[in-house]
Amino acid sequence: RTAEALAERGAARGIAVVDAPVSGGPHDIAAGTVTVFAGGDDDAVASAREVLTSYADPVLHVGPVGAGQRVKLVNNALFAAQIGAVAEGVRLGDRLGIDEATLLTALTHGSAASRALGGIAATGSADAFIARVGEFIGKDVAEV
């Protein structure tokens, strides 16, 4: 609700507010391909679009002020769930006698492929990936 509170204060001074959280990692930042979930009125988002597209692609207008933050929270909750599902798949694979690295590589080519699985496979193990991103994802999931 911080974005809405800021928008109320800004409106009293003739200032429009856009909340514009990003989705993506360091590799996306370097490539200029982070995703922005922009929340705000049409005119405010249109005014901010040139700045936002200087570092992000795509820039998605997702609704009024605050909607950007809410979409980001849902996105991260789903990402966390996918990470958990992959971790459980790795445990199942282990019980079935399948090497984790082999399993992760194979799954990226099947219908289980996802951004979460790709990140885990690139890291080399579910545990290592969770250790790397858990703190960042956890703070958002706790908000939901």
Coordinates of C-alpha atoms in Angstrom, one line a residue:
R1 CA 0.0 0.0 0.0
T2 CA 3.1 2.3 0.1
A3 CA 2.7 3.1 -3.6
E4 CA -0.9 4.2 -3.1
A5 CA 0.0 6.3 -0.1
L6 CA 2.8 8.0 -2.2
A7 CA 0.4 8.5 -5.0
E8 CA -2.1 10.2 -2.7
R9 CA 0.6 12.5 -1.3
G10 CA 1.8 13.2 -4.8
A11 CA -1.6 14.0 -6.2
A12 CA -2.1 16.7 -3.6
R13 CA 1.0 18.4 -5.2
G14 CA 0.2 17.6 -8.8
I15 CA 2.7 14.8 -9.0
A16 CA 1.7 11.5 -10.7
V17 CA 3.3 8.3 -9.3
V18 CA 4.1 5.1 -11.1
D19 CA 5.2 1.9 -9.2
A20 CA 7.5 0.0 -11.5
P21 CA 9.1 -3.1 -9.9
V22 CA 11.3 -5.3 -12.0
S23 CA 11.5 -9.0 -12.7
G24 CA 14.8 -10.5 -13.8
G25 CA 18.3 -11.2 -12.6
P26 CA 21.7 -9.8 -13.2
H27 CA 22.0 -11.3 -16.7
D28 CA 18.7 -9.6 -17.6
I29 CA 19.9 -6.2 -16.2
A30 CA 23.1 -6.4 -18.2
A31 CA 21.1 -7.2 -21.4
G32 CA 18.5 -4.5 -20.7
T33 CA 15.8 -7.1 -20.7
V34 CA 14.4 -6.9 -17.2
T35 CA 10.6 -6.9 -17.1
V36 CA 8.8 -3.9 -15.6
F37 CA 5.3 -4.3 -14.1
A38 CA 4.1 -0.6 -14.2
G39 CA 1.2 0.5 -12.1
G40 CA -0.3 3.9 -12.6
D41 CA -2.8 5.9 -14.6
D42 CA -2.4 5.8 -18.4
D43 CA -0.8 9.2 -18.8
A44 CA 1.7 8.7 -16.0
V45 CA 2.8 5.4 -17.3
A46 CA 3.1 6.8 -20.8
S47 CA 5.2 9.7 -19.5
A48 CA 7.5 7.3 -17.7
R49 CA 7.7 4.8 -20.5
E50 CA 10.8 6.3 -22.3
V51 CA 12.8 6.2 -19.0
L52 CA 11.6 2.7 -18.2
T53 CA 12.4 1.3 -21.7
S54 CA 15.9 2.6 -21.3
Y55 CA 16.7 -0.4 -19.0
A56 CA 13.7 -2.7 -19.4
D57 CA 12.0 -4.7 -22.1
P58 CA 9.1 -5.4 -21.8
V59 CA 7.4 -2.6 -19.9
L60 CA 3.9 -3.9 -19.0
H61 CA 1.2 -1.5 -17.8
V62 CA -0.6 -3.8 -15.4
G63 CA -3.2 -1.4 -13.8
P64 CA -3.5 1.4 -11.4
V65 CA -0.8 2.5 -8.9
G66 CA 0.0 -0.5 -6.7
A67 CA -0.8 -3.1 -9.3
G68 CA 2.9 -3.3 -10.3
Q69 CA 3.9 -4.3 -6.8
R70 CA 1.0 -6.8 -6.6
V71 CA 1.9 -8.4 -9.9
K72 CA 5.5 -8.7 -8.8
L73 CA 4.4 -10.4 -5.5
V74 CA 2.3 -12.9 -7.4
N75 CA 5.1 -13.5 -9.9
N76 CA 7.6 -14.2 -7.1
A77 CA 5.1 -16.5 -5.3
L78 CA 4.7 -18.6 -8.4
F79 CA 8.4 -18.6 -9.0
A80 CA 9.0 -19.9 -5.4
A81 CA 6.4 -22.6 -6.0
Q82 CA 8.1 -23.7 -9.2
I83 CA 11.5 -23.8 -7.4
G84 CA 9.8 -26.0 -4.7
A85 CA 8.4 -28.3 -7.3
V86 CA 11.8 -28.7 -9.0
A87 CA 13.4 -29.4 -5.6
E88 CA 10.8 -32.1 -5.0
G89 CA 11.5 -33.5 -8.5
V90 CA 15.2 -33.7 -7.7
R91 CA 14.4 -35.6 -4.5
L92 CA 12.2 -38.0 -6.5
G93 CA 15.0 -38.4 -9.1
D94 CA 17.5 -39.2 -6.3
R95 CA 15.2 -41.9 -4.9
L96 CA 14.9 -43.3 -8.4
G97 CA 18.7 -43.3 -8.8
I98 CA 19.0 -40.5 -11.3
D99 CA 22.0 -38.1 -11.0
E100 CA 20.8 -34.6 -10.2
A101 CA 22.9 -32.8 -12.9
T102 CA 21.7 -35.3 -15.5
L103 CA 18.1 -35.0 -14.4
L104 CA 18.2 -31.2 -14.5
T105 CA 19.8 -31.1 -17.9
A106 CA 17.3 -33.6 -19.3
L107 CA 14.3 -31.8 -17.8
T108 CA 15.2 -28.5 -19.4
H109 CA 14.4 -30.1 -22.8
G110 CA 11.0 -31.6 -21.7
S111 CA 7.6 -30.3 -20.9
A112 CA 8.8 -29.5 -17.3
A113 CA 11.0 -26.7 -18.7
S114 CA 10.5 -23.3 -17.0
R115 CA 12.6 -20.3 -16.0
A116 CA 13.0 -21.7 -12.5
L117 CA 14.2 -25.1 -13.8
G118 CA 16.6 -23.3 -16.2
G119 CA 18.1 -21.3 -13.3
I120 CA 18.4 -24.3 -11.2
A121 CA 20.0 -26.4 -13.9
A122 CA 22.5 -23.5 -14.7
T123 CA 23.4 -23.3 -11.1
G124 CA 24.0 -27.1 -10.9
S125 CA 21.7 -28.1 -8.1
A126 CA 18.4 -27.2 -6.5
D127 CA 20.0 -26.6 -3.1
A128 CA 22.6 -24.2 -4.5
F129 CA 20.0 -22.3 -6.4
I130 CA 17.7 -22.0 -3.3
A131 CA 20.7 -20.8 -1.3
R132 CA 21.4 -18.2 -4.0
V133 CA 17.8 -16.8 -4.4
G134 CA 16.0 -17.9 -1.3
E135 CA 16.5 -14.7 0.6
F136 CA 15.2 -12.5 -2.3
I137 CA 12.2 -14.7 -3.1
G138 CA 11.4 -15.3 0.6
K139 CA 10.9 -11.6 1.4
D140 CA 8.3 -11.3 -1.4
V141 CA 6.5 -14.5 -0.6
A142 CA 6.2 -13.5 3.1
E143 CA 4.3 -10.4 1.9
V144 CA 1.7 -12.5 0.1

